[in-house]
């Protein structure tokens, strides 16, 4: 493809018994070829640093997201999609036209281009581990960084498969570049198999999901779908239409800095006050102490000196009432600090997104189609609440119902992130089956 370094992958060469059905052989060859292509595509994307920046209010929040956006425009055009566009904020959209006259609803598939600011994404070096033996994977010999099933038990279930990992010094970016690669691979597959009938399909790739602003400038009207699916989940089978209600809180604490030798009853150490504030929040309502539907307060960043300390929190709960109570509790503790020390503390709090369940439940056929698609592939649907957020939450409240499908990845946002290639192929298959089941339902 123009402007990219793509290794041409031949169809696999293998010996076949005469007893093998030609259609089975063709299917095997096509699936193997697509699997190799989705792997190659993902690795190419993963090597690009597209980390977003929570401190920058511009969209996209980093210039480096533009490089991937422009590459995707080129690749969508190369595989033959139509109405390929990119707007002034790096939102990329494209269309796979209908190949039937039947009135099939327009559906969409969406993934985000940015990677999380939680861990470094500079110079990502994906590593491929073929025929994984079920034991420890040495990611980085020099630093003795090991991905071990002793720490991540689910690893053993991928014995014999091909795993893509980091080199232990960066995140991988499967969240959500795997989703992008899977959507494009599925569109290419459908383009190459016109015997699979479908209505108009829209795809979109957006910036800044990881900083909570991925859907802020998403043009739902332009996208023009009746519903869509984000490809932004984890292990195979995940199907999610519930997520946290979410708020962000920036706590700014002012102090007074003087020479420590003359500080008596004069110095106000903002870092010590910050520590006192943190202690006022419940220890059992942190991410590491909660699961399932339990919400939390999460301190994810802090910087301080005597004169000023800034704490960055996220506040989460699936239940709207409990969510509002958590925000009120947070503000009450801030007021308690100010009552004790004077007006030294301010809180900048903003709601980020809400639980999309209330928008999806009236249209549960969207979930039924995805569930049926997975079952037809022998995939057990895992319907659960997201302990996090997704662009689909905001899009659902903007009028585009948008549950979330798996990509196949594990351990997002850190050095131990990995994804099995076979899981990526299952995500591609699921997209294709969702398209088929939608066509069948409305034919």
Coordinates of C-alpha atoms in Angstrom, one line a residue:
X1 CA 0.0 0.0 0.0
X2 CA 1.2 3.5 -0.8
X3 CA 3.4 5.1 1.8
X4 CA 3.7 2.0 4.0
X5 CA 6.3 -0.8 4.3
X6 CA 4.1 -3.9 4.0
X7 CA 5.5 -7.3 3.6
X8 CA 3.5 -9.2 1.0
X9 CA 2.2 -12.4 2.6
X10 CA 1.6 -15.3 0.3
X11 CA -1.2 -17.7 0.8
X12 CA 0.0 -20.6 2.9
X13 CA 1.5 -23.6 1.1
X14 CA 0.4 -26.9 2.4
X15 CA -0.3 -30.5 1.3
X16 CA -3.9 -31.6 1.3
X17 CA -5.5 -35.0 1.1
X18 CA -7.8 -35.6 -1.8
X19 CA -10.5 -36.4 0.7
X20 CA -10.6 -32.8 1.9
X21 CA -13.6 -30.9 0.6
X22 CA -12.5 -28.0 -1.7
X23 CA -14.9 -25.6 0.1
X24 CA -13.3 -26.4 3.4
X25 CA -9.8 -26.0 1.9
X26 CA -10.8 -22.6 0.5
X27 CA -12.3 -21.5 3.8
X28 CA -9.1 -22.6 5.7
X29 CA -6.9 -20.7 3.2
X30 CA -8.9 -17.5 3.4
X31 CA -9.1 -17.6 7.2
X32 CA -5.3 -18.2 7.5
X33 CA -4.6 -15.4 5.1
X34 CA -6.9 -13.0 6.9
X35 CA -5.3 -14.0 10.3
X36 CA -1.8 -13.2 9.0
X37 CA -3.0 -9.9 7.5
X38 CA -4.7 -8.8 10.8
X39 CA -1.5 -9.7 12.7
X40 CA 0.6 -7.7 10.3
X41 CA -1.7 -4.7 10.2
X42 CA -1.9 -4.6 14.0
X43 CA 1.8 -4.7 14.5
X44 CA 2.2 -1.9 12.0
X45 CA -0.2 0.3 13.9
X46 CA 1.2 -0.7 17.3
X47 CA 4.7 0.7 16.4
X48 CA 3.2 4.2 15.9
X49 CA 3.1 6.3 19.1
X50 CA -0.4 7.7 19.3
X51 CA -0.6 8.4 23.0
X52 CA -3.1 11.0 24.0
X53 CA -2.6 13.8 26.6
X54 CA -5.2 14.5 29.3
X55 CA -3.7 18.0 29.9
X56 CA -4.3 19.2 26.4
X57 CA -7.9 20.3 25.7
X58 CA -7.3 20.4 21.9
X59 CA -8.7 17.6 19.7
X60 CA -6.7 15.6 19.0
X61 CA -4.8 16.1 22.2
X62 CA -1.5 15.1 20.5
X63 CA -0.3 15.8 17.0
X64 CA 1.1 12.2 16.7
X65 CA -2.5 10.8 16.4
X66 CA -2.7 12.5 13.0
X67 CA -0.1 10.1 11.5
X68 CA -2.2 7.1 12.2
X69 CA -5.4 8.9 11.1
X70 CA -3.9 9.7 7.7
X71 CA -2.5 6.2 7.3
X72 CA -6.0 4.8 7.9
X73 CA -7.5 7.0 5.3
X74 CA -5.0 5.7 2.8
X75 CA -5.6 2.1 3.8
X76 CA -9.4 2.4 3.7
X77 CA -9.2 3.8 0.2
X78 CA -6.8 1.0 -0.8
X79 CA -9.2 -1.7 0.2
X80 CA -12.0 -0.1 -1.8
X81 CA -14.2 1.5 0.8
X82 CA -16.1 4.6 -0.2
X83 CA -17.0 8.0 1.4
X84 CA -13.6 7.9 3.1
X85 CA -13.2 11.2 5.1
X86 CA -11.1 12.8 7.8
X87 CA -12.2 16.0 9.5
X88 CA -10.3 18.8 11.2
X89 CA -10.2 16.8 14.5
X90 CA -8.8 13.6 13.0
X91 CA -12.1 11.6 13.0
X92 CA -11.9 9.1 10.2
X93 CA -15.0 7.6 8.6
X94 CA -15.7 5.3 5.7
X95 CA -18.4 3.2 4.0
X96 CA -18.7 -0.3 2.8
X97 CA -21.7 0.1 0.4
X98 CA -24.7 -2.3 0.6
X99 CA -24.6 -5.2 -1.9
X100 CA -28.3 -6.0 -1.6
X101 CA -31.5 -4.2 -2.4
X102 CA -33.1 -5.3 0.8
X103 CA -33.8 -2.7 3.4
X104 CA -31.1 -3.6 5.9
X105 CA -30.4 -1.1 8.8
X106 CA -27.1 0.9 8.5
X107 CA -24.8 -0.4 11.2
X108 CA -21.3 0.7 12.2
X109 CA -18.1 -0.4 13.8
X110 CA -15.9 2.0 15.8
X111 CA -12.4 1.9 17.4
X112 CA -10.1 4.5 18.8
X113 CA -6.7 5.5 17.6
X114 CA -5.0 6.8 20.8
X115 CA -3.2 4.8 23.4
X116 CA -3.4 5.4 27.2
X117 CA -1.2 8.0 28.9
X118 CA -0.8 5.6 31.9
X119 CA 2.5 4.0 30.6
X120 CA 5.0 4.9 28.0
X121 CA 4.1 4.3 24.3
X122 CA 7.3 5.5 22.8
X123 CA 9.2 3.1 20.5
X124 CA 6.8 0.2 20.9
X125 CA 8.5 -3.0 19.8
X126 CA 6.0 -5.8 19.5
X127 CA 7.3 -9.4 19.9
X128 CA 5.7 -12.4 18.3
X129 CA 5.7 -15.7 20.3
X130 CA 4.6 -18.6 18.1
X131 CA 3.3 -21.8 19.5
X132 CA 3.4 -20.5 23.1
X133 CA 4.4 -23.3 25.4
X134 CA 2.3 -22.2 28.4
X135 CA 5.3 -21.1 30.6
X136 CA 7.1 -17.9 31.3
X137 CA 7.7 -15.5 28.4
X138 CA 11.0 -13.5 28.7
X139 CA 10.0 -10.1 27.4
X140 CA 13.3 -8.3 28.1
X141 CA 16.5 -10.2 28.9
X142 CA 18.5 -7.2 29.8
X143 CA 16.0 -6.0 32.4
X144 CA 14.8 -9.5 33.4
X145 CA 11.1 -8.6 32.6
X146 CA 9.0 -11.8 32.5
X147 CA 5.3 -12.3 31.6
X148 CA 4.4 -15.3 33.7
X149 CA 1.2 -17.4 34.1
X150 CA 2.0 -17.4 37.8
X151 CA 1.0 -13.7 37.7
X152 CA -1.5 -13.9 34.9
X153 CA -3.2 -17.2 35.1
X154 CA -5.3 -16.8 31.9
X155 CA -2.0 -17.1 29.9
X156 CA -2.1 -20.9 30.2
X157 CA -5.3 -21.1 28.2
X158 CA -3.4 -19.8 25.2
X159 CA -0.9 -22.6 25.0
X160 CA -0.1 -23.5 21.4
X161 CA -1.3 -20.1 20.1
X162 CA 0.6 -17.1 18.8
X163 CA 1.0 -14.3 21.3
X164 CA 2.0 -10.7 20.6
X165 CA 3.6 -8.9 23.5
X166 CA 5.7 -5.9 24.3
X167 CA 9.4 -5.9 24.9
X168 CA 8.6 -5.1 28.5
X169 CA 9.5 -1.4 28.3
X170 CA 6.2 0.0 26.8
X171 CA 2.5 -0.7 26.5
X172 CA 1.5 -2.6 23.4
X173 CA -1.5 -0.6 22.2
X174 CA -3.9 -3.4 21.6
X175 CA -6.3 -1.0 23.3
X176 CA -7.4 -0.1 20.7
X177 CA -5.2 -0.7 17.7
X178 CA -6.3 -4.3 17.7
X179 CA -9.9 -3.1 17.2
X180 CA -8.8 -0.9 14.3
X181 CA -7.0 -3.8 12.6
X182 CA -9.9 -6.2 13.2
X183 CA -12.5 -3.8 11.7
X184 CA -10.4 -3.1 8.6
X185 CA -9.7 -6.8 8.2
X186 CA -13.4 -7.6 8.4
X187 CA -14.3 -4.9 5.9
X188 CA -11.6 -6.2 3.5
X189 CA -13.0 -9.7 3.9
X190 CA -16.5 -8.6 3.2
X191 CA -15.3 -6.6 0.2
X192 CA -13.6 -9.8 -1.2
X193 CA -16.6 -12.0 -0.5
X194 CA -19.6 -10.4 -2.2
X195 CA -21.6 -13.6 -1.7
X196 CA -22.1 -12.4 1.9
X197 CA -25.0 -10.0 1.6
X198 CA -25.2 -6.9 3.7
X199 CA -26.6 -3.4 4.0
X200 CA -24.5 -0.3 4.2
X201 CA -21.8 -0.5 6.8
X202 CA -20.0 2.5 8.3
X203 CA -16.7 2.4 10.1
X204 CA -15.1 5.2 12.2
X205 CA -11.8 5.7 14.0
X206 CA -11.5 8.5 16.6
X207 CA -8.9 10.2 18.7
X208 CA -8.7 10.7 22.5
X209 CA -10.8 7.9 23.9
X210 CA -8.2 7.3 26.6
X211 CA -8.6 10.8 28.0
X212 CA -12.4 10.6 28.0
X213 CA -13.1 12.8 25.0
X214 CA -13.2 10.3 22.1
X215 CA -16.8 10.9 21.3
X216 CA -17.1 14.6 22.2
X217 CA -16.8 15.7 18.6
X218 CA -18.0 12.5 16.9
X219 CA -20.6 13.5 14.2
X220 CA -23.4 11.0 14.8
X221 CA -25.5 12.5 12.0
X222 CA -22.7 12.3 9.5
X223 CA -22.0 8.7 10.6
X224 CA -25.5 7.9 9.7
X225 CA -25.9 4.4 11.4
X226 CA -28.9 3.2 13.3
X227 CA -26.6 1.5 15.8
X228 CA -22.9 0.6 16.1
X229 CA -20.5 -1.5 18.0
X230 CA -17.2 -0.4 19.5
X231 CA -14.4 -2.9 19.2
X232 CA -12.7 -2.0 22.5
X233 CA -13.2 -4.9 24.8
X234 CA -10.8 -7.5 26.3
X235 CA -10.8 -11.3 26.1
X236 CA -12.8 -13.4 23.5
X237 CA -16.5 -13.3 24.1
X238 CA -16.9 -10.0 25.9
X239 CA -20.1 -8.3 25.1
X240 CA -20.8 -5.2 27.1
X241 CA -23.7 -2.7 27.3
X242 CA -23.1 -1.4 30.8
X243 CA -20.3 0.8 32.0
X244 CA -19.4 3.1 34.8
X245 CA -20.9 6.5 35.4
X246 CA -17.7 8.6 35.4
X247 CA -16.4 11.9 36.7
X248 CA -12.9 13.4 36.9
X249 CA -11.8 15.6 39.8
X250 CA -8.7 17.8 39.9
X251 CA -7.8 18.7 43.5
X252 CA -5.6 21.8 43.8
X253 CA -4.1 22.5 47.3
X254 CA -2.3 25.8 48.0
X255 CA 0.5 26.1 50.5
X256 CA 2.9 28.7 51.8
X257 CA 6.6 28.1 51.2
X258 CA 9.2 29.7 53.5
X259 CA 12.7 28.7 54.6
X260 CA 12.3 25.7 56.9
X261 CA 14.5 27.3 59.5
X262 CA 11.9 30.1 60.0
X263 CA 8.8 28.0 59.2
X264 CA 7.3 27.9 62.7
X265 CA 3.5 28.7 62.3
X266 CA 4.2 30.2 58.9
X267 CA 4.8 27.3 56.5
X268 CA 1.8 25.6 55.0
X269 CA 2.9 22.4 53.4
X270 CA 0.4 21.5 50.6
X271 CA 1.8 18.0 50.3
X272 CA 1.0 17.2 53.9
X273 CA -2.5 18.5 53.5
X274 CA -2.9 16.5 50.3
X275 CA -1.9 13.4 52.3
X276 CA -4.6 14.2 54.9
X277 CA -7.2 14.6 52.2
X278 CA -6.3 11.3 50.7
X279 CA -6.7 9.6 54.1
X280 CA -10.3 10.9 54.3
X281 CA -11.3 8.8 51.3
X282 CA -12.3 5.1 52.0
X283 CA -9.5 2.6 51.6
X284 CA -11.9 -0.1 50.5
X285 CA -13.2 2.0 47.6
X286 CA -10.1 2.0 45.4
X287 CA -9.7 0.0 42.1
X288 CA -7.5 -2.6 43.8
X289 CA -10.2 -3.3 46.4
X290 CA -13.3 -3.4 44.2
X291 CA -14.8 -5.6 41.5
X292 CA -18.0 -6.3 39.6
X293 CA -20.5 -3.5 40.1
X294 CA -18.5 -1.8 43.0
X295 CA -17.4 1.7 42.3
X296 CA -14.3 3.5 43.5
X297 CA -12.2 6.7 43.9
X298 CA -8.9 6.4 42.0
X299 CA -5.9 8.7 42.5
X300 CA -4.1 8.3 39.2
X301 CA -1.7 11.2 39.2
X302 CA -0.1 13.6 41.7
X303 CA 2.5 16.3 41.7
X304 CA 3.5 18.5 44.5
X305 CA 5.8 20.8 46.3
X306 CA 5.3 22.8 49.5
X307 CA 3.5 25.7 47.7
X308 CA 1.1 23.6 45.6
X309 CA 0.0 20.0 45.2
X310 CA -2.3 18.7 42.5
X311 CA -4.2 15.4 42.8
X312 CA -6.0 13.9 39.8
X313 CA -8.9 11.6 40.6
X314 CA -11.5 9.6 38.7
X315 CA -14.7 8.7 40.4
X316 CA -16.7 5.7 39.2
X317 CA -19.9 3.8 39.9
X318 CA -22.4 1.8 37.7
X319 CA -25.3 2.9 39.8
X320 CA -26.3 6.5 39.1
X321 CA -27.5 7.2 42.7
X322 CA -24.3 5.8 44.2
X323 CA -22.3 7.8 41.7
X324 CA -23.9 11.0 42.8
X325 CA -23.3 10.1 46.4
X326 CA -19.6 9.5 45.7
X327 CA -19.2 12.9 44.2
X328 CA -21.0 14.5 47.1
X329 CA -18.8 12.6 49.6
X330 CA -15.7 13.8 47.8
X331 CA -16.8 17.4 47.9
X332 CA -17.7 17.1 51.6
X333 CA -14.2 15.9 52.4
X334 CA -12.8 18.8 50.5
X335 CA -14.9 21.1 52.5
X336 CA -13.7 19.5 55.7
X337 CA -10.1 20.3 54.8
X338 CA -11.0 23.9 54.0
X339 CA -12.8 24.2 57.3
X340 CA -9.7 23.0 59.1
X341 CA -7.0 25.0 57.2
X342 CA -8.9 27.9 55.6
X343 CA -9.7 28.0 51.8
X344 CA -6.6 26.1 50.7
X345 CA -8.2 23.5 48.6
X346 CA -10.3 23.7 45.4
X347 CA -11.9 20.9 43.4
X348 CA -12.6 21.1 39.6
X349 CA -15.0 18.2 39.0
X350 CA -16.6 17.3 35.7
X351 CA -18.8 14.4 34.6
X352 CA -17.2 12.4 31.8
X353 CA -19.8 9.9 30.7
X354 CA -22.7 7.8 31.9
X355 CA -23.9 4.2 32.0
X356 CA -25.2 3.4 28.5
X357 CA -27.4 0.6 29.8
X358 CA -30.4 3.0 29.9
X359 CA -30.0 3.7 26.2
X360 CA -29.3 0.1 25.1
X361 CA -32.0 -1.7 27.1
X362 CA -34.9 -0.4 24.9
X363 CA -33.1 -1.8 21.9
X364 CA -31.9 -5.2 23.1
X365 CA -32.0 -6.7 19.6
X366 CA -28.6 -5.1 19.1
X367 CA -27.2 -7.3 21.9
X368 CA -29.2 -10.3 20.6
X369 CA -27.6 -10.0 17.2
X370 CA -24.1 -9.9 18.6
X371 CA -24.8 -12.8 21.0
X372 CA -26.2 -14.9 18.2
X373 CA -23.2 -14.1 16.0
X374 CA -20.8 -15.3 18.7
X375 CA -22.7 -18.5 19.4
X376 CA -22.8 -19.4 15.7
X377 CA -18.9 -19.3 15.9
X378 CA -18.7 -21.4 19.0
X379 CA -17.8 -18.4 21.1
X380 CA -19.4 -18.2 24.6
X381 CA -20.7 -14.7 25.0
X382 CA -19.5 -13.0 28.2
X383 CA -22.1 -10.4 29.0
X384 CA -20.8 -8.2 31.8
X385 CA -20.5 -4.6 32.9
X386 CA -17.4 -2.7 31.9
X387 CA -15.3 -1.6 34.8
X388 CA -14.3 1.4 32.8
X389 CA -15.6 3.5 30.0
X390 CA -15.9 3.3 26.2
X391 CA -16.8 5.8 23.5
X392 CA -20.0 3.8 23.1
X393 CA -21.3 5.2 26.3
X394 CA -21.1 8.8 25.1
X395 CA -22.3 7.8 21.6
X396 CA -25.3 6.1 23.1
X397 CA -26.3 9.3 24.8
X398 CA -25.8 11.2 21.6
X399 CA -28.3 9.0 19.8
X400 CA -26.1 6.2 18.5
X401 CA -26.7 3.0 20.6
X402 CA -23.3 1.5 20.8
X403 CA -22.4 -1.6 22.9
X404 CA -18.9 -3.0 23.1
X405 CA -17.3 -6.1 21.6
X406 CA -14.1 -7.9 22.4
X407 CA -10.8 -7.4 20.7
X408 CA -9.0 -10.3 22.4
X409 CA -6.4 -8.3 24.4
X410 CA -5.2 -8.6 28.0
X411 CA -3.5 -6.4 30.6
X412 CA -4.1 -3.1 28.8
X413 CA -2.2 0.1 29.6
X414 CA 1.0 -1.6 30.9
X415 CA 4.2 -3.5 30.1
X416 CA 2.5 -6.9 30.4
X417 CA -0.1 -6.2 27.7
X418 CA -0.6 -9.0 25.2
X419 CA -3.0 -10.3 22.6
X420 CA -3.3 -13.8 20.9
X421 CA -3.5 -13.6 17.1
X422 CA -6.2 -16.3 17.2
X423 CA -8.3 -14.1 19.4
X424 CA -8.0 -11.3 16.9
X425 CA -9.2 -13.6 14.2
X426 CA -12.2 -14.5 16.3
X427 CA -13.0 -10.8 16.6
X428 CA -12.8 -10.4 12.8
X429 CA -15.1 -13.5 12.4
X430 CA -17.5 -11.9 14.9
X431 CA -17.8 -8.7 13.0
X432 CA -18.5 -10.6 9.8
X433 CA -21.1 -12.7 11.6
X434 CA -22.8 -9.7 13.2
X435 CA -23.2 -8.3 9.6
X436 CA -24.6 -11.7 8.4
X437 CA -27.0 -11.9 11.3
X438 CA -28.2 -8.3 10.8
X439 CA -28.9 -9.1 7.2
X440 CA -30.8 -12.3 8.1
X441 CA -32.9 -10.6 10.7
X442 CA -34.1 -7.9 8.4
X443 CA -34.4 -9.9 5.2

